[in-house]
Amino acid sequence: MAFIINDRVIEEVKERADIVELISRDTPLKRAGSSYKGLCPFHNEKTPSFSVQQDRGYYHCFGCGESGDVITYVQKRENLGFLEAVEKLARDYGVALEEKTVGPRRDFSRLYEAHREAGIYYMRLLSRYREGLQYLYGRGIGEETIKAFGLGFAPAGGDQLTNYLLKKGFQEEELATAGLISKSSYGQGYFDRFRNRIVFPIIDIRGRVIGFGGRALSKTDRAKYLNTAETPIFHKGRELFGLNLIHRQKNRDRILLVEGYMDVISLYKSGINYATASLGTALTPEQARLLKRYGERVYIAYDGDEAGTRATSRAIDVLLAQGVRPQIIELPAGMDPDEYIAAHGAASFESLQVNALGGVAFQLKMLQKKFNLDDPVARTKFLQAAAKFIASFQSPVEREVYVDMVHQDYGISHRALEEEVGKFLSPRGEVHRLPKRAREEQRDRSGDKIWGAILRYSLESEEFLLAVVENGDYDGSYRGEFSAMASLYEEGLKTPQRLERFIGQYHSWEGPLKGAEATLEAARGEQIIGELLRQHLDQKMEERKSALLKNLKALEEKGELSGEEEVLLGQYIAELTEISKRQHSLLEEDQKYDG
C-alpha cells in the first residue's frame, strides 16, 4: 500500500516527533545551554561531539559530519528510504496518511511482477542446464550461495523467456519496457535479451528484482557481461549489486567496493558478506552516497591491473566529493579479489585491510609511478606534480598532513616541498588563480565531466541545447559557451563543424567533449541531459550544505552566542532545512515509480 507524502505530512511529522526523545533511544543526551549533547550514534567516539537543537529539530555531529532532521535520522539509523522513513514516523506519532491512488502511468507493479517471474524462471532453468551449474561449481559457488543471490541461467535460443511470460499473461510491449526482451532489428517480433548466460538478479533493498546481469558462457559472445538497460524501475547508476544482503545486517562498520558480480559472490561464499559492486559503470555520486550510508569505513578492492588502477582513482575522486575517505586494498598485479582469495584465503584478504592505503596516499603513489625518482630531472618533476596535487586541498591541515607524508615516503625535503606547494597558493593560503583570460586558456577541464557531457549533447542537436537552457538549473558560469553555441546554430553549421569551431574557441573543453563522445546516446539525449543536470544540482547542494555545516561548527564551538550570532545560527539552520527539503523533494521524484 502506498501513501501520499506531501508537505503537510512532512511538516506534521516533524512537529510531532521530538528529536531529542527519538535520538535518546539510541544515545544518552545531556542539556548543554540551548542544545543537547552526547556520543554520536553514527561513529565510535569517547568525547561527545554530537549536538541536537531541540527547538529547531536538527542534529549535527562535529566528529563525523552526520547531520539532518528527524526524517534523516530514521533514514540513516534504520536504513530506510525517505518515503519509508516518513511513513514509519507517521505511524509512530499518529499522523494520518492518505492512501495514494495510482494511475496507469505511474503503476509499475506489472514491471516488478514480470521481473519476479523472470527471476523464478531463470532459477528453475539453472538446475536443468548442466553448463550453467558446471560454470558456477567450477568457480567454487555452491548451492547455499546460489540461493542467497538467486542465481539463474538463460538458455541459448531466442524466445524461451518471451513465450514463458506471454503465457503468464504479460504483453510484449510491457516486457520490452521492462528490458527483459528486445525488438528484432530484422522485421517483426521480439527476442530474449539474455541468452546462454549465467543470470544475476539485481535486487533492491525492498527485496524486489529490478533488473538482471548476465555472464556469457560462450567465448564468441561480443559482450562478456550484459546488463538490463535503463527502465522505469531500474537506473544502474543508482543501484549497487549485493546491497540487498548488506541491508539486512544490523552492524555495518565497513563496506567493500569491488568491480563485478562474481567478486561480490566469491567474497560472500568465503565469509566476506559486506562487498558490493557498481553495475558495469564507473562509480556515480548516487552510488557513493549509498556506500557512505551503509558503511562507516569504505574500502575499494578493484582488480590489480592497469584498468583497475584507473577505475580506483576515478572512484576515489567520486567518493572524496561526497565526503567519504576510502581505504584502498592493493592486490598483486593481474589479480582480482576472487583470484586472490582462491590463492591465499579469505583471512589473508581481510588482513590486507590493515595495510590499506588512504585514497589520497594511493593517488600520490600512482602519480609517483609516472616518474623515475633515480633521475634528478624526473624527481624534480614529481616534486612539482605532487606539490600541485597537495595544493588542490583547501584545508591547510590536510595540506600539512600530505606534505609530511611525501616528505617521509619519498625523502623530499619538508621545507622544499612546502615552498613548492606555496607557489600554487595565494598569500592568503588559497589556491592561486590565474587572470581570467589565462585561466580560460590554461584551465584543466579534466574534472568537468558532467558539463563536458552536457555541452557535447548541446552541440549535437539544437533541441538538446534548448532542453538545457529551458531546464532552468543550468550553470550561469557557462553562459558564454551556450551563447557561442547558439551563434553556431544560427550559422547553419553541421555537427562536426560546430564541434570544431567550438573547440577552436574554447580549447580547454576539448578533453571533456571528446571524453563524452564515446558515451553519446542521441536517442536518449533529453533524458540523459536531465540526469546530468540533476547530478550537477546534487553536487551544488552538497557543496552549499558543507559550507553551512562549517559555519554551524564555528558558532557551536564559541559556546555563548551574541544576539546577532543567534540570528545567523537560525539562518544557517533554515537554509540547511530548505536544502534538505529540496533533496527530499528530488528523492521523492526519483521514487515516484515505486507505486
XYZ file of C-alpha atoms in Angstrom:
595
model
C 0.000 0.000 0.000
C 1.371 3.442 -0.940
C 0.511 6.735 0.751
C 0.595 10.357 -0.314
C 3.655 12.007 1.219
C 3.301 15.759 0.765
C 4.472 18.907 2.561
C 1.595 18.657 5.075
C 2.594 15.157 6.147
C 6.300 16.020 6.333
C 5.726 19.140 8.433
C 3.288 17.368 10.772
C 5.754 14.512 11.282
C 8.487 16.999 12.188
C 6.191 18.835 14.594
C 5.031 15.704 16.421
C 8.326 13.824 16.580
C 10.502 15.088 19.436
C 14.012 14.802 18.022
C 15.640 14.673 21.480
C 13.324 11.911 22.657
C 13.836 9.976 19.424
C 17.641 10.151 19.446
C 17.813 9.486 23.212
C 16.571 5.967 22.498
C 19.962 5.286 20.891
C 22.358 7.512 22.825
C 22.026 9.460 26.124
C 21.780 13.221 25.629
C 22.505 15.950 28.210
C 21.402 19.565 28.034
C 24.256 21.983 27.290
C 22.940 25.538 27.066
C 20.332 25.777 24.327
C 21.228 22.374 22.851
C 21.713 18.742 23.877
C 24.977 16.837 23.561
C 26.049 13.214 23.646
C 28.122 10.495 21.984
C 27.444 10.181 18.274
C 25.256 7.193 17.316
C 26.867 7.069 13.874
C 30.509 6.537 14.819
C 32.591 5.405 17.790
C 33.906 8.238 19.953
C 34.944 8.854 23.563
C 34.365 12.615 23.747
C 30.808 13.814 22.923
C 30.695 15.730 19.652
C 27.017 15.126 18.770
C 24.746 18.161 19.141
C 20.927 18.305 18.945
C 18.935 21.530 18.588
C 15.531 20.574 20.018
C 13.668 23.772 19.141
C 14.901 23.662 15.569
C 14.563 19.883 15.138
C 18.120 19.474 13.907
C 21.206 17.396 14.798
C 24.848 17.547 13.777
C 27.983 15.604 14.678
C 31.176 17.628 14.634
C 33.200 14.428 14.591
C 31.902 12.537 11.558
C 29.800 15.259 9.903
C 26.432 13.484 10.033
C 23.524 15.935 10.226
C 19.837 16.287 9.487
C 16.334 16.263 10.968
C 14.142 13.511 12.431
C 13.435 12.068 8.987
C 17.122 11.954 8.050
C 17.919 10.330 11.393
C 15.422 7.495 10.900
C 16.633 7.023 7.314
C 20.239 6.568 8.388
C 19.700 4.601 11.592
C 17.195 2.156 10.109
C 18.427 2.152 6.504
C 15.134 3.345 5.056
C 14.311 5.427 2.026
C 12.858 8.898 2.536
C 9.264 7.827 1.919
C 9.635 4.781 4.158
C 11.070 6.907 6.977
C 8.209 9.409 6.769
C 5.637 6.588 6.776
C 7.273 4.993 9.834
C 7.370 8.259 11.768
C 3.781 8.998 10.776
C 2.649 5.640 12.178
C 4.721 6.043 15.354
C 3.431 9.558 16.096
C -0.165 9.218 14.873
C 0.000 11.337 11.724
C -2.876 10.480 9.386
C -1.810 9.181 5.975
C -3.935 9.239 2.847
C -3.754 6.223 0.577
C -2.328 7.009 -2.845
C -4.494 6.275 -5.872
C -2.057 5.128 -8.522
C -2.873 5.912 -12.121
C -1.813 3.715 -15.039
C 1.107 5.959 -15.972
C 2.735 5.525 -12.589
C 1.754 1.971 -11.759
C 4.782 -0.162 -12.488
C 3.703 -3.126 -10.411
C 3.486 -5.170 -13.620
C 7.150 -4.488 -14.347
C 8.161 -5.653 -10.882
C 5.974 -8.751 -11.274
C 7.484 -9.528 -14.694
C 10.987 -9.355 -13.195
C 9.949 -11.593 -10.321
C 8.576 -14.200 -12.733
C 11.679 -13.952 -14.913
C 13.908 -14.465 -11.868
C 11.986 -17.590 -10.850
C 12.170 -18.886 -14.438
C 15.932 -18.401 -14.655
C 16.474 -20.064 -11.251
C 14.485 -23.139 -12.289
C 16.418 -23.475 -15.527
C 19.777 -23.400 -13.759
C 19.178 -26.867 -12.327
C 18.198 -28.223 -15.754
C 21.147 -26.938 -17.779
C 24.444 -28.597 -16.913
C 26.643 -25.914 -18.447
C 25.340 -23.251 -16.058
C 25.908 -25.304 -12.923
C 29.300 -26.512 -14.159
C 30.469 -22.925 -14.553
C 29.360 -21.950 -11.037
C 30.680 -25.112 -9.396
C 33.948 -24.555 -11.234
C 34.187 -21.137 -9.599
C 33.553 -22.691 -6.192
C 29.993 -21.360 -5.954
C 27.793 -23.859 -4.088
C 24.067 -24.271 -3.553
C 23.852 -22.028 -0.491
C 25.428 -19.069 -2.303
C 23.384 -19.723 -5.456
C 20.203 -19.475 -3.373
C 21.386 -16.402 -1.452
C 21.843 -14.447 -4.692
C 19.018 -16.129 -6.640
C 21.374 -17.054 -9.483
C 19.868 -18.471 -12.645
C 20.523 -19.460 -16.247
C 19.245 -18.045 -19.537
C 19.375 -20.721 -22.257
C 20.584 -20.220 -25.799
C 17.966 -19.656 -28.431
C 15.871 -16.560 -28.541
C 12.341 -16.783 -27.241
C 12.087 -19.139 -24.263
C 11.578 -16.405 -21.660
C 9.372 -14.435 -24.042
C 6.998 -17.367 -24.555
C 7.009 -18.219 -20.848
C 5.998 -14.705 -19.812
C 3.435 -14.359 -22.598
C 1.741 -17.488 -21.245
C 1.745 -15.793 -17.830
C -0.403 -13.027 -19.305
C 2.211 -10.354 -19.967
C 2.267 -8.350 -23.200
C 5.300 -7.992 -25.461
C 5.271 -4.210 -25.140
C 5.419 -4.235 -21.344
C 8.166 -6.890 -21.355
C 10.169 -4.696 -23.726
C 9.591 -1.715 -21.399
C 10.866 -3.875 -18.534
C 14.053 -4.576 -20.509
C 13.504 -8.344 -20.451
C 13.082 -8.726 -24.208
C 14.223 -6.705 -27.220
C 12.594 -5.937 -30.520
C 14.162 -7.580 -33.552
C 16.098 -5.342 -35.935
C 15.242 -7.618 -38.863
C 11.489 -7.369 -39.026
C 8.696 -8.203 -36.641
C 8.866 -9.922 -33.293
C 10.861 -9.897 -30.067
C 13.681 -11.984 -28.617
C 15.069 -12.664 -25.130
C 17.669 -10.119 -24.031
C 19.696 -12.705 -22.085
C 20.767 -15.866 -23.895
C 23.276 -18.576 -22.889
C 24.307 -16.667 -19.803
C 24.571 -17.079 -16.062
C 21.985 -14.611 -14.742
C 22.470 -12.402 -11.678
C 19.252 -10.813 -10.364
C 19.698 -7.198 -9.296
C 17.574 -6.821 -6.167
C 16.749 -3.558 -4.396
C 16.725 -3.131 -0.614
C 12.985 -3.885 -0.574
C 13.690 -7.325 -1.984
C 12.309 -6.607 -5.462
C 14.022 -7.824 -8.620
C 14.531 -4.685 -10.721
C 16.965 -5.926 -13.370
C 19.491 -8.586 -14.346
C 23.122 -9.003 -15.233
C 24.274 -11.831 -17.466
C 27.684 -13.502 -17.811
C 28.290 -15.105 -21.214
C 29.276 -18.770 -21.293
C 30.328 -18.703 -24.939
C 33.672 -17.155 -25.808
C 32.209 -15.976 -29.119
C 29.825 -13.517 -27.413
C 30.952 -9.967 -28.036
C 29.920 -8.831 -24.539
C 31.255 -10.877 -21.620
C 28.783 -9.166 -19.279
C 25.405 -7.740 -20.219
C 23.088 -5.680 -18.020
C 19.437 -4.716 -18.184
C 19.079 -1.398 -19.994
C 17.669 1.662 -18.188
C 13.961 1.180 -17.452
C 11.320 2.988 -15.382
C 12.250 0.801 -12.376
C 15.973 0.338 -12.981
C 18.644 3.042 -13.061
C 22.031 1.369 -12.909
C 23.802 4.494 -11.691
C 21.665 4.453 -8.542
C 21.953 0.783 -7.579
C 24.661 -1.466 -6.162
C 24.778 -5.230 -6.618
C 24.539 -7.151 -3.343
C 23.305 -4.185 -1.319
C 20.056 -6.025 -0.561
C 22.054 -8.550 1.501
C 24.110 -5.871 3.261
C 20.871 -4.024 4.078
C 19.764 -6.943 6.276
C 22.804 -6.653 8.524
C 22.382 -4.567 11.667
C 26.041 -3.837 12.368
C 27.920 -2.484 9.365
C 31.216 -0.933 10.357
C 32.678 -1.410 6.869
C 31.663 -1.876 3.269
C 33.830 -3.134 0.417
C 33.508 -1.905 -3.159
C 34.620 -4.372 -5.843
C 34.288 -4.402 -9.612
C 31.849 -7.138 -10.569
C 29.133 -9.639 -9.751
C 31.473 -12.598 -9.357
C 33.746 -10.671 -6.981
C 30.792 -9.966 -4.683
C 29.578 -13.572 -4.862
C 33.004 -15.159 -4.362
C 33.697 -12.926 -1.373
C 30.302 -13.793 0.108
C 30.832 -17.554 -0.151
C 34.206 -17.059 1.561
C 32.521 -15.369 4.519
C 33.076 -11.749 3.477
C 29.460 -10.572 3.369
C 29.957 -6.814 3.147
C 31.012 -6.478 -0.525
C 29.071 -4.671 -3.225
C 29.695 -3.618 -6.833
C 28.516 -1.000 -9.291
C 26.686 -2.339 -12.326
C 29.125 -2.233 -15.192
C 29.668 1.525 -14.996
C 32.066 3.896 -13.288
C 31.049 4.794 -9.728
C 28.428 7.570 -9.610
C 27.754 10.199 -6.903
C 24.467 8.423 -6.071
C 26.303 5.144 -5.503
C 28.960 6.921 -3.442
C 26.227 8.257 -1.148
C 24.875 4.718 -0.746
C 28.328 3.483 0.269
C 28.570 6.304 2.789
C 25.193 5.345 4.208
C 25.890 1.626 4.543
C 29.439 1.545 5.884
C 31.364 3.584 8.437
C 34.568 2.627 6.625
C 34.662 2.279 2.841
C 37.266 0.036 1.210
C 37.970 -0.329 -2.500
C 39.368 -3.595 -3.887
C 39.359 -3.327 -7.663
C 41.410 -5.577 -9.919
C 45.177 -5.198 -9.664
C 45.668 -4.458 -13.382
C 46.095 -1.091 -15.078
C 42.379 -0.714 -15.830
C 41.560 -1.476 -12.195
C 44.037 1.159 -11.034
C 42.450 3.794 -13.281
C 38.979 2.833 -12.071
C 40.171 3.057 -8.452
C 41.498 6.561 -8.999
C 38.162 7.673 -10.532
C 36.221 6.088 -7.662
C 38.403 7.907 -5.114
C 37.560 11.254 -6.720
C 33.824 10.496 -6.639
C 33.930 9.340 -3.017
C 36.028 12.288 -1.840
C 33.482 14.630 -3.442
C 30.812 13.011 -1.238
C 32.851 13.367 1.934
C 33.984 9.719 2.007
C 37.647 8.944 2.730
C 38.115 5.494 1.164
C 40.822 2.981 2.005
C 42.420 1.143 -0.915
C 43.243 -2.560 -0.762
C 46.110 -3.195 -3.169
C 46.067 -6.580 -4.871
C 49.007 -8.135 -6.730
C 49.177 -7.109 -10.377
C 46.730 -9.012 -12.545
C 44.695 -10.456 -9.653
C 41.101 -9.753 -8.696
C 39.608 -10.411 -5.205
C 38.198 -13.780 -6.296
C 41.590 -14.973 -7.581
C 43.395 -13.651 -4.513
C 41.083 -15.493 -2.110
C 41.359 -18.692 -4.150
C 45.151 -18.488 -3.858
C 45.583 -17.116 -0.324
C 42.281 -17.475 1.531
C 39.731 -15.068 2.988
C 41.730 -14.395 6.167
C 44.700 -13.197 4.129
C 42.420 -10.963 2.066
C 40.918 -9.365 5.159
C 44.405 -8.832 6.591
C 45.142 -6.595 3.593
C 42.737 -4.076 5.096
C 45.224 -3.395 7.900
C 47.714 -2.020 5.376
C 45.130 -0.373 3.109
C 46.223 2.982 1.704
C 44.181 6.122 2.142
C 42.675 7.388 -1.113
C 44.978 10.417 -1.329
C 48.049 8.336 -0.480
C 47.064 5.919 -3.241
C 46.751 8.746 -5.773
C 50.164 10.093 -4.772
C 51.619 6.613 -5.183
C 50.105 6.325 -8.676
C 51.497 9.754 -9.503
C 54.958 8.675 -8.381
C 54.909 5.681 -10.745
C 54.961 8.085 -13.682
C 58.430 9.294 -12.728
C 61.833 7.671 -12.308
C 62.918 9.010 -8.932
C 66.519 7.947 -9.590
C 66.683 10.591 -12.323
C 67.170 14.091 -10.804
C 65.124 15.760 -13.563
C 62.241 13.293 -13.218
C 62.447 13.562 -9.422
C 62.064 17.335 -9.682
C 59.041 16.938 -11.946
C 57.460 14.546 -9.450
C 58.062 17.077 -6.664
C 56.315 19.756 -8.713
C 53.397 17.462 -9.639
C 52.953 16.290 -6.033
C 53.054 19.877 -4.779
C 50.384 20.947 -7.249
C 48.212 17.991 -6.193
C 48.619 18.808 -2.489
C 47.870 22.491 -3.124
C 44.454 21.489 -4.525
C 43.251 20.749 -0.967
C 41.519 23.732 0.579
C 42.287 22.722 4.177
C 45.725 23.855 5.452
C 45.674 20.917 7.890
C 45.215 18.430 5.042
C 47.982 20.084 3.047
C 50.314 19.799 6.038
C 49.476 16.108 6.512
C 50.236 15.258 2.867
C 53.378 17.395 2.739
C 54.634 15.383 5.713
C 53.594 12.121 4.012
C 55.515 12.905 0.797
C 58.486 14.100 2.837
C 58.653 10.815 4.753
C 57.745 8.424 1.933
C 59.933 9.893 -0.802
C 62.748 11.547 1.140
C 61.988 15.013 -0.220
C 62.940 17.985 1.944
C 59.952 19.129 4.003
C 60.885 22.779 3.511
C 61.394 22.423 -0.251
C 58.029 20.714 -0.626
C 56.261 23.392 1.435
C 57.818 26.091 -0.724
C 56.750 24.289 -3.911
C 53.172 23.943 -2.610
C 53.237 27.639 -1.763
C 53.831 28.512 -5.422
C 50.320 27.262 -6.178
C 48.754 29.211 -3.301
C 47.931 32.889 -2.916
C 49.395 34.859 0.039
C 46.115 34.090 1.882
C 46.717 30.359 1.549
C 44.127 29.878 -1.176
C 44.741 28.020 -4.411
C 46.401 30.521 -6.743
C 44.146 31.584 -9.610
C 45.320 32.934 -12.938
C 43.855 36.052 -14.559
C 40.548 35.389 -16.315
C 41.870 35.077 -19.878
C 44.853 32.928 -18.872
C 42.508 30.843 -16.731
C 40.356 30.056 -19.783
C 43.405 29.202 -21.862
C 45.137 27.034 -19.237
C 42.275 25.665 -17.141
C 42.337 21.912 -16.650
C 38.866 20.693 -17.557
C 39.589 17.029 -16.838
C 37.214 17.085 -13.873
C 34.323 18.794 -15.681
C 32.833 15.515 -16.878
C 29.209 16.441 -16.212
C 29.352 19.765 -18.053
C 31.549 18.275 -20.752
C 28.773 15.765 -21.467
C 26.040 18.444 -21.301
C 27.937 20.673 -23.719
C 28.603 17.741 -26.058
C 24.877 16.915 -26.236
C 24.115 20.606 -26.757
C 26.485 20.633 -29.735
C 24.851 17.515 -31.157
C 21.346 18.957 -31.553
C 19.692 22.347 -31.132
C 16.809 20.555 -29.386
C 19.270 19.341 -26.756
C 20.669 22.869 -26.366
C 17.141 24.206 -25.761
C 16.461 21.379 -23.309
C 19.451 22.521 -21.231
C 18.670 26.235 -21.351
C 14.941 25.767 -20.679
C 15.603 23.472 -17.713
C 16.342 26.448 -15.503
C 19.073 24.751 -13.435
C 21.928 25.271 -15.865
C 25.043 26.927 -14.508
C 25.387 30.605 -15.380
C 29.176 30.167 -15.303
C 28.935 28.733 -18.816
C 26.695 31.397 -20.282
C 29.421 32.323 -22.773
C 29.692 28.733 -24.039
C 25.938 28.412 -24.578
C 25.767 31.793 -26.281
C 28.563 30.714 -28.650
C 26.662 27.504 -29.444
C 23.510 29.456 -30.298
C 25.552 31.502 -32.795
C 26.915 28.313 -34.373
C 23.390 27.005 -34.894
C 22.366 30.332 -36.424
C 25.142 29.889 -38.989
C 23.580 26.567 -40.036
C 26.744 24.545 -39.391
C 26.620 20.767 -39.201
C 27.631 18.905 -36.030
C 31.322 18.229 -36.934
C 31.773 21.873 -37.939
C 30.049 23.102 -34.787
C 32.275 20.887 -32.652
C 35.453 22.012 -34.412
C 34.553 25.710 -34.193
C 33.547 25.448 -30.550
C 36.792 23.718 -29.539
C 38.702 26.322 -31.514
C 37.093 28.997 -29.349
C 37.161 27.079 -26.049
C 40.353 24.977 -26.167
C 40.105 23.779 -22.570
C 36.864 21.885 -23.270
C 38.452 19.611 -25.870
C 39.260 16.789 -23.408
C 35.836 16.582 -21.684
C 33.997 16.927 -25.027
C 35.956 14.095 -26.619
C 35.599 12.049 -23.463
C 31.823 12.407 -23.696
C 31.862 11.367 -27.359
C 32.223 7.654 -26.551
C 29.072 7.584 -24.403
C 26.873 9.766 -26.603
C 23.342 8.327 -26.935
C 21.368 10.688 -29.151
C 18.174 8.624 -28.874
C 18.099 9.247 -25.115
C 19.610 12.712 -25.239
C 16.953 14.674 -23.365
C 16.647 12.017 -20.642
C 20.422 11.902 -20.172
C 20.643 15.713 -20.077
C 18.048 15.710 -17.312
C 20.074 13.150 -15.354
C 23.296 15.143 -15.835
C 21.688 18.392 -14.708
C 20.309 16.563 -11.688
C 23.818 15.325 -10.800
C 25.104 18.893 -11.094
C 22.321 20.181 -8.842
C 23.109 17.429 -6.307
C 26.760 18.496 -6.222
C 25.879 22.180 -5.778
C 23.525 21.416 -2.891
C 26.100 19.191 -1.197
C 28.774 21.888 -1.570
C 26.494 24.536 -0.044
C 25.466 22.138 2.716
C 29.133 21.515 3.552
C 29.812 25.261 3.769
C 26.815 25.815 6.042
C 27.896 22.990 8.343
C 31.337 24.570 8.698
C 29.664 27.833 9.717
C 27.488 25.961 12.202
C 30.523 24.260 13.708
C 32.296 27.583 14.155
C 29.298 29.035 16.008
C 28.793 25.885 18.079
C 32.410 25.949 19.252
C 32.011 29.529 20.524
C 29.548 28.424 23.201
C 27.688 31.578 24.275
C 26.399 33.483 21.234
C 25.547 37.133 20.770
C 22.113 38.170 19.524
C 23.465 38.640 16.000
C 25.130 35.230 16.088
C 21.883 33.627 17.259
C 20.186 35.139 14.194
C 22.962 33.768 11.976
C 22.579 30.338 13.577
C 18.862 30.393 12.793
C 19.535 31.458 9.210
C 22.066 28.664 8.685
C 19.698 26.041 10.052
C 16.798 27.451 7.992
C 18.886 27.212 4.815
C 20.008 23.683 5.684
C 16.366 22.774 6.185
C 15.485 24.208 2.769
C 18.299 22.225 1.148
C 17.070 19.123 2.951
C 13.526 19.760 1.683
C 14.806 20.162 -1.859
C 16.780 16.932 -1.598
C 13.753 15.161 -0.132
C 11.604 16.500 -2.962
C 14.065 15.279 -5.587
C 14.311 11.904 -3.857
C 10.526 11.606 -3.797
C 10.518 12.359 -7.515
C 13.110 9.612 -8.036
C 10.910 7.186 -6.137
C 7.693 8.058 -7.986
C 7.919 4.711 -9.782
C 7.726 2.763 -6.549
C 3.950 2.565 -6.902
